[in-house]
Tab-separated table of C-alpha atoms in Angstrom:
chain	number	residue	atom	x	y	z
A	113	MET	CA	-122.448	-146.504	-130.228
A	114	SER	CA	-126.165	-145.768	-130.485
A	115	ALA	CA	-127.660	-143.622	-133.213
A	116	GLU	CA	-128.629	-139.997	-132.737
A	117	SER	CA	-131.648	-138.438	-134.399
A	118	VAL	CA	-130.756	-135.772	-136.951
A	119	GLN	CA	-132.574	-133.360	-139.234
A	120	VAL	CA	-130.818	-132.871	-142.566
A	121	GLY	CA	-132.625	-130.043	-144.297
A	122	ASP	CA	-136.133	-131.321	-144.986
A	123	LEU	CA	-135.211	-134.932	-144.231
A	124	ALA	CA	-135.072	-136.740	-140.906
A	125	GLY	CA	-132.513	-139.407	-140.210
A	126	LEU	CA	-130.221	-141.284	-137.851
A	127	ARG	CA	-126.485	-140.796	-137.454
A	128	TRP	CA	-123.752	-143.098	-136.163
A	129	ARG	CA	-120.507	-141.163	-135.623
A	130	ARG	CA	-118.160	-144.145	-135.621
A	131	GLY	CA	-115.278	-142.932	-137.772
A	132	PRO	CA	-113.942	-140.544	-140.411
A	133	HIS	CA	-115.444	-142.002	-143.603
A	134	ARG	CA	-118.602	-140.108	-144.654
A	135	VAL	CA	-121.447	-142.274	-145.960
A	136	LEU	CA	-125.148	-141.682	-146.581
A	137	ALA	CA	-127.546	-144.641	-146.314
A	138	LEU	CA	-130.700	-144.683	-148.458
A	139	HIS	CA	-133.520	-147.128	-147.697
A	140	GLY	CA	-135.982	-148.936	-149.925
A	141	TRP	CA	-139.557	-148.121	-150.912
A	142	LEU	CA	-141.919	-147.900	-147.896
A	143	ASP	CA	-139.011	-148.615	-145.514
A	144	ASN	CA	-137.250	-146.022	-143.343
A	145	ALA	CA	-133.928	-145.261	-141.656
A	146	HIS	CA	-134.435	-148.159	-139.217
A	147	SER	CA	-133.707	-150.382	-142.196
A	148	PHE	CA	-130.015	-149.791	-141.440
A	149	LEU	CA	-130.065	-150.473	-137.696
A	150	PRO	CA	-128.703	-154.049	-138.029
A	151	LEU	CA	-126.007	-153.128	-140.560
A	152	ALA	CA	-124.771	-150.050	-138.670
A	153	ASP	CA	-123.347	-152.306	-135.968
A	154	GLU	CA	-121.026	-153.825	-138.592
A	155	LEU	CA	-119.684	-150.494	-139.896
A	156	ASP	CA	-117.163	-149.344	-137.337
A	157	GLY	CA	-115.067	-146.529	-138.785
A	158	ILE	CA	-117.958	-144.992	-140.725
A	159	ASP	CA	-119.725	-141.673	-140.115
A	160	LEU	CA	-123.049	-143.067	-141.273
A	161	ILE	CA	-126.220	-141.032	-141.810
A	162	ALA	CA	-129.347	-142.997	-142.702
A	163	LEU	CA	-131.988	-140.711	-144.181
A	164	ASP	CA	-135.755	-141.082	-144.308
A	165	PHE	CA	-136.870	-140.292	-147.843
A	166	ALA	CA	-139.656	-137.730	-148.196
A	167	GLY	CA	-142.976	-139.235	-147.126
A	168	HIS	CA	-141.239	-142.058	-145.231
A	169	GLY	CA	-140.323	-142.504	-141.575
A	170	GLU	CA	-139.977	-139.199	-139.735
A	171	SER	CA	-139.545	-137.059	-142.869
A	172	ALA	CA	-142.276	-134.679	-143.996
A	173	ARG	CA	-144.547	-135.495	-146.892
A	174	ARG	CA	-144.322	-133.637	-150.167
A	175	PRO	CA	-146.860	-130.823	-150.733
A	176	ASP	CA	-150.429	-131.859	-151.539
A	177	GLN	CA	-150.101	-131.072	-155.238
A	178	ALA	CA	-146.843	-133.030	-155.673
A	179	ARG	CA	-146.181	-136.638	-156.595
A	180	TYR	CA	-143.243	-138.840	-155.659
A	181	HIS	CA	-141.274	-138.877	-158.886
A	182	PHE	CA	-138.129	-140.990	-158.765
A	183	ASP	CA	-135.907	-138.179	-160.081
A	184	ASP	CA	-136.820	-135.898	-157.174
A	185	TYR	CA	-135.106	-138.245	-154.709
A	186	VAL	CA	-131.795	-137.550	-156.471
A	187	PHE	CA	-132.152	-133.827	-155.802
A	188	ASP	CA	-133.156	-134.609	-152.204
A	189	VAL	CA	-129.889	-136.500	-151.693
A	190	LEU	CA	-127.765	-133.737	-153.175
A	191	GLY	CA	-129.645	-131.201	-151.059
A	192	ALA	CA	-128.937	-133.252	-147.933
A	193	MET	CA	-125.227	-133.293	-148.762
A	194	ASP	CA	-125.290	-129.532	-149.252
A	195	HIS	CA	-126.985	-129.100	-145.875
A	196	LEU	CA	-124.328	-131.254	-144.201
A	197	GLY	CA	-121.521	-129.379	-145.930
A	198	TRP	CA	-120.334	-132.621	-147.513
A	199	ASP	CA	-118.843	-131.815	-150.894
A	200	LYS	CA	-118.282	-135.526	-151.495
A	201	ALA	CA	-119.383	-138.756	-149.826
A	202	GLY	CA	-120.106	-142.413	-150.315
A	203	ILE	CA	-123.591	-143.856	-150.494
A	204	ILE	CA	-125.017	-147.206	-149.510
A	205	GLY	CA	-128.462	-147.818	-150.959
A	206	HIS	CA	-130.974	-150.648	-150.749
A	207	SER	CA	-133.556	-151.281	-153.487
A	208	LEU	CA	-135.099	-147.860	-154.267
A	209	GLY	CA	-132.236	-146.285	-152.331
A	210	GLY	CA	-129.712	-148.138	-154.482
A	211	ALA	CA	-131.396	-146.941	-157.656
A	212	VAL	CA	-131.358	-143.357	-156.368
A	213	ALA	CA	-127.711	-143.693	-155.363
A	214	ALA	CA	-126.740	-144.979	-158.806
A	215	ILE	CA	-128.455	-142.146	-160.682
A	216	THR	CA	-127.014	-139.576	-158.262
A	217	ALA	CA	-123.515	-140.872	-158.959
A	218	ALA	CA	-124.111	-140.770	-162.722
A	219	ALA	CA	-125.588	-137.266	-162.643
A	220	ALA	CA	-123.117	-135.707	-160.184
A	221	PRO	CA	-119.886	-137.748	-160.364
A	222	GLU	CA	-117.922	-135.059	-158.566
A	223	ARG	CA	-120.096	-135.517	-155.447
A	224	ILE	CA	-120.052	-139.307	-155.004
A	225	SER	CA	-116.785	-141.092	-154.205
A	226	SER	CA	-118.033	-144.684	-153.878
A	227	LEU	CA	-121.229	-146.735	-153.883
A	228	VAL	CA	-122.608	-149.880	-152.301
A	229	LEU	CA	-125.792	-151.049	-154.035
A	230	ILE	CA	-127.810	-153.729	-152.237
A	231	GLU	CA	-130.466	-155.234	-154.491
A	232	GLY	CA	-130.706	-151.897	-156.307
A	233	THR	CA	-128.587	-151.648	-159.447
A	234	GLY	CA	-130.567	-148.874	-161.145
A	235	PRO	CA	-134.278	-148.072	-161.295
A	236	LEU	CA	-137.069	-150.215	-162.699
A	237	SER	CA	-137.426	-149.743	-166.431
A	238	ALA	CA	-140.162	-150.120	-169.041
A	239	PRO	CA	-140.156	-150.360	-172.837
A	240	ALA	CA	-141.108	-147.281	-174.815
A	241	THR	CA	-144.201	-149.129	-176.019
A	242	ASP	CA	-145.535	-149.034	-172.433
A	243	THR	CA	-145.598	-145.224	-172.291
A	244	VAL	CA	-149.322	-144.707	-172.889
A	245	ALA	CA	-150.325	-147.666	-170.719
A	246	GLY	CA	-148.098	-146.364	-167.927
A	247	TRP	CA	-149.739	-142.965	-168.006
A	248	ARG	CA	-153.217	-144.496	-167.996
A	249	ARG	CA	-152.355	-146.686	-164.994
A	250	ALA	CA	-151.090	-143.622	-163.163
A	251	VAL	CA	-154.260	-141.646	-163.851
A	252	GLU	CA	-156.647	-144.507	-163.074
A	253	ARG	CA	-154.984	-145.725	-159.870
A	254	SER	CA	-153.926	-142.462	-158.225
A	255	ARG	CA	-156.722	-142.230	-155.710
A	256	PRO	CA	-156.941	-141.164	-152.040
A	257	HIS	CA	-156.369	-144.007	-149.616
A	258	THR	CA	-156.980	-144.331	-145.888
A	259	PRO	CA	-154.301	-146.415	-144.141
A	260	ARG	CA	-155.469	-149.600	-142.498
A	261	ARG	CA	-155.635	-149.510	-138.684
A	262	HIS	CA	-154.140	-152.299	-136.562
A	263	ALA	CA	-154.732	-153.306	-132.956
A	264	ASP	CA	-151.151	-152.563	-131.866
A	265	LEU	CA	-147.559	-152.256	-133.065
A	266	ASP	CA	-147.074	-156.010	-133.287
A	267	ALA	CA	-150.180	-156.369	-135.448
A	268	ALA	CA	-148.920	-153.648	-137.797
A	269	ALA	CA	-145.566	-155.427	-138.029
A	270	GLN	CA	-147.247	-158.779	-138.702
A	271	ALA	CA	-149.270	-157.238	-141.526
A	272	ARG	CA	-146.104	-155.882	-143.114
A	273	ALA	CA	-144.306	-159.198	-142.673
A	274	LYS	CA	-146.958	-160.933	-144.775
A	275	ASN	CA	-145.949	-158.849	-147.799
A	276	GLY	CA	-142.495	-159.580	-149.184
A	277	ASP	CA	-139.497	-161.216	-147.527
A	278	LEU	CA	-139.486	-159.339	-144.228
A	279	GLY	CA	-139.878	-161.444	-141.127
A	280	PHE	CA	-141.609	-160.227	-138.001
A	281	GLU	CA	-138.499	-158.888	-136.228
A	282	ALA	CA	-137.371	-156.789	-139.217
A	283	SER	CA	-140.926	-155.572	-139.812
A	284	ARG	CA	-141.276	-154.533	-136.184
A	285	MET	CA	-137.997	-152.626	-136.420
A	286	LEU	CA	-139.417	-150.633	-139.325
A	287	ALA	CA	-142.766	-150.249	-137.552
A	288	GLU	CA	-141.124	-148.593	-134.551
A	289	ARG	CA	-140.219	-145.648	-136.785
A	290	GLY	CA	-142.841	-145.960	-139.486
A	291	THR	CA	-146.143	-146.111	-137.584
A	292	ARG	CA	-148.375	-143.744	-135.635
A	293	THR	CA	-151.196	-144.319	-133.152
A	294	SER	CA	-154.685	-142.844	-133.412
A	295	GLN	CA	-157.935	-143.503	-131.574
A	296	GLU	CA	-158.744	-146.072	-134.266
A	297	GLY	CA	-155.461	-147.959	-133.836
A	298	VAL	CA	-151.880	-148.176	-135.102
A	299	TYR	CA	-151.221	-147.376	-138.763
A	300	TRP	CA	-148.288	-147.085	-141.151
A	301	HIS	CA	-147.904	-143.357	-141.660
A	302	HIS	CA	-145.894	-143.207	-144.890
A	303	ASP	CA	-147.628	-141.024	-147.456
A	304	PRO	CA	-150.312	-143.097	-149.250
A	305	ARG	CA	-149.290	-141.353	-152.483
A	306	LEU	CA	-146.110	-143.444	-152.432
A	307	ARG	CA	-148.257	-146.335	-153.658
A	308	TRP	CA	-149.497	-144.444	-156.687
A	309	PRO	CA	-148.121	-145.850	-159.964
A	310	SER	CA	-145.365	-143.930	-161.696
A	311	SER	CA	-146.502	-142.051	-164.775
A	312	HIS	CA	-143.292	-142.922	-166.614
A	313	ARG	CA	-140.102	-144.943	-166.302
A	314	TYR	CA	-136.707	-144.946	-167.951
A	315	SER	CA	-136.144	-147.380	-170.795
A	316	GLU	CA	-133.565	-150.101	-170.219
A	317	PRO	CA	-131.058	-148.522	-172.683
A	318	GLN	CA	-131.319	-145.280	-170.685
A	319	VAL	CA	-130.609	-147.137	-167.451
A	320	LEU	CA	-127.569	-148.840	-168.975
A	321	GLU	CA	-126.237	-145.501	-170.229
A	322	LEU	CA	-126.603	-143.989	-166.771
A	323	LEU	CA	-124.902	-146.939	-165.073
A	324	GLY	CA	-122.066	-146.729	-167.577
A	325	ALA	CA	-121.527	-143.081	-166.650
A	326	ILE	CA	-120.792	-143.838	-162.982
A	327	GLU	CA	-117.141	-142.976	-162.409
A	328	CYS	CA	-116.644	-144.152	-158.812
A	329	PRO	CA	-115.962	-147.671	-157.492
A	330	VAL	CA	-119.133	-149.689	-156.909
A	331	LEU	CA	-119.834	-152.749	-154.789
A	332	THR	CA	-123.024	-154.483	-155.887
A	333	ILE	CA	-124.608	-156.943	-153.475
A	334	GLN	CA	-127.356	-159.179	-154.743
A	335	SER	CA	-129.360	-161.965	-153.173
A	336	ASP	CA	-128.877	-165.398	-154.673
A	337	PRO	CA	-131.436	-166.265	-155.893
A	338	PRO	CA	-132.328	-162.655	-156.727
A	339	GLY	CA	-134.779	-161.060	-154.318
A	340	SER	CA	-135.448	-157.946	-156.371
A	341	LYS	CA	-137.868	-157.540	-159.261
A	342	LEU	CA	-135.026	-157.440	-161.796
A	343	PRO	CA	-134.751	-160.576	-163.944
A	344	ARG	CA	-131.403	-162.319	-163.487
A	345	GLU	CA	-130.166	-161.554	-167.020
A	346	MET	CA	-131.132	-157.877	-166.727
A	347	ALA	CA	-129.261	-157.660	-163.425
A	348	ARG	CA	-126.207	-159.237	-165.060
A	349	ARG	CA	-126.226	-156.695	-167.919
A	350	ARG	CA	-126.550	-153.836	-165.470
A	351	ARG	CA	-123.617	-155.023	-163.416
A	352	ALA	CA	-121.576	-155.398	-166.595
A	353	ALA	CA	-122.331	-151.785	-167.555
A	354	LEU	CA	-120.539	-150.453	-164.466
A	355	ARG	CA	-116.944	-149.332	-165.053
A	356	GLN	CA	-115.460	-150.144	-161.639
A	357	ALA	CA	-117.593	-152.816	-160.054
A	358	THR	CA	-117.054	-155.576	-157.537
A	359	SER	CA	-119.920	-158.010	-157.094
A	360	LEU	CA	-121.035	-160.053	-154.125
A	361	ASP	CA	-123.848	-162.609	-154.206
A	362	CYS	CA	-125.286	-163.707	-150.899
A	363	PRO	CA	-128.288	-165.895	-149.989
A	364	GLY	CA	-130.819	-164.089	-147.875
A	365	GLY	CA	-133.640	-162.393	-149.757
A	366	HIS	CA	-134.311	-158.809	-150.767
A	367	HIS	CA	-133.607	-157.267	-147.326
A	368	LEU	CA	-130.134	-158.747	-146.991
A	369	HIS	CA	-128.877	-155.853	-144.895
A	370	MET	CA	-131.544	-156.478	-142.251
A	371	HIS	CA	-131.514	-160.273	-142.183
A	372	HIS	CA	-127.793	-160.980	-142.661
A	373	PRO	CA	-125.763	-157.872	-141.748
A	374	ALA	CA	-122.821	-159.945	-140.492
A	375	ARG	CA	-122.516	-161.666	-143.876
A	376	ILE	CA	-122.246	-158.505	-145.944
A	377	GLY	CA	-121.022	-155.970	-143.376
A	378	PRO	CA	-117.289	-156.755	-143.617
A	379	ALA	CA	-117.250	-156.335	-147.405
A	380	ILE	CA	-119.129	-153.024	-147.144
A	381	LYS	CA	-116.804	-151.734	-144.416
A	382	GLU	CA	-113.719	-152.692	-146.445
A	383	HIS	CA	-115.137	-151.035	-149.571
A	384	PHE	CA	-115.678	-147.693	-147.872
A	385	GLU	CA	-112.357	-147.816	-146.011
A	386	ASN	CA	-110.584	-148.368	-149.336
A	387	HIS	CA	-112.447	-145.707	-151.324
A	388	GLU	CA	-113.697	-143.028	-148.925
A	389	PRO	CA	-111.405	-140.170	-147.828
A	390	ALA	CA	-110.947	-139.836	-144.090
A	391	HIS	CA	-112.357	-136.699	-142.463
A	392	PRO	CA	-111.041	-136.703	-138.879
A	393	ASP	CA	-112.877	-133.448	-138.199
A	394	SER	CA	-116.199	-134.766	-139.520
A	395	ASP	CA	-119.088	-133.396	-137.428
């Protein structure tokens, strides 16, 4: 079944109505809902809605005076659930999306019934001694930026593929939703402010406290070797902080869900079937 375009409050997205188990899908930084196109084919039985975060994909940018603070994504997710009339749901999140999903579950345990975290067990952290330096980086590097123009869609995808673990096919999939065309050429149209440094981050003890407060079952999926920015030992401690966690390590890089959906799809499907209530009337 192909995806349908949806508008969920202020956020755009894609929906696959393939079953009674309600799940939101949250993509990574500078990605978009197309990130979940390969994995959706493996999730028969799931009513899956992949959202574009604010400033990404087809979703609107935040107002000119606003920044993209991590915490605001949590309220965006809860607002999307309210708009859908979903009092409770599961979440699958990749990278940034996984971090947002984890904090949402810790902050609103009555709303989240299960989690799948792909390369995203909590947000990036920083020691308290980095507070002043973090603020100075944010002030110094938050400057207007004009997106680079490319000759065509393939060229835009090739440019993205050079940064990180994404190959050309996965990059082009994201480019189909994440680019626009002007007289000067094709450009990635995510909000340039998304690249501005964060003015502050949680400390690692704060992250561990939040992870320990998650009450629902969690499946963590991590690349082996790790593809995320989390050091291996930090990732291990974070997994250990979760109360009800099952872990899966899989070779394949940071974008596991795009490159190897058939490897991880069955475990994700089983997790949601075991922990998500069925809503036969889900619409």
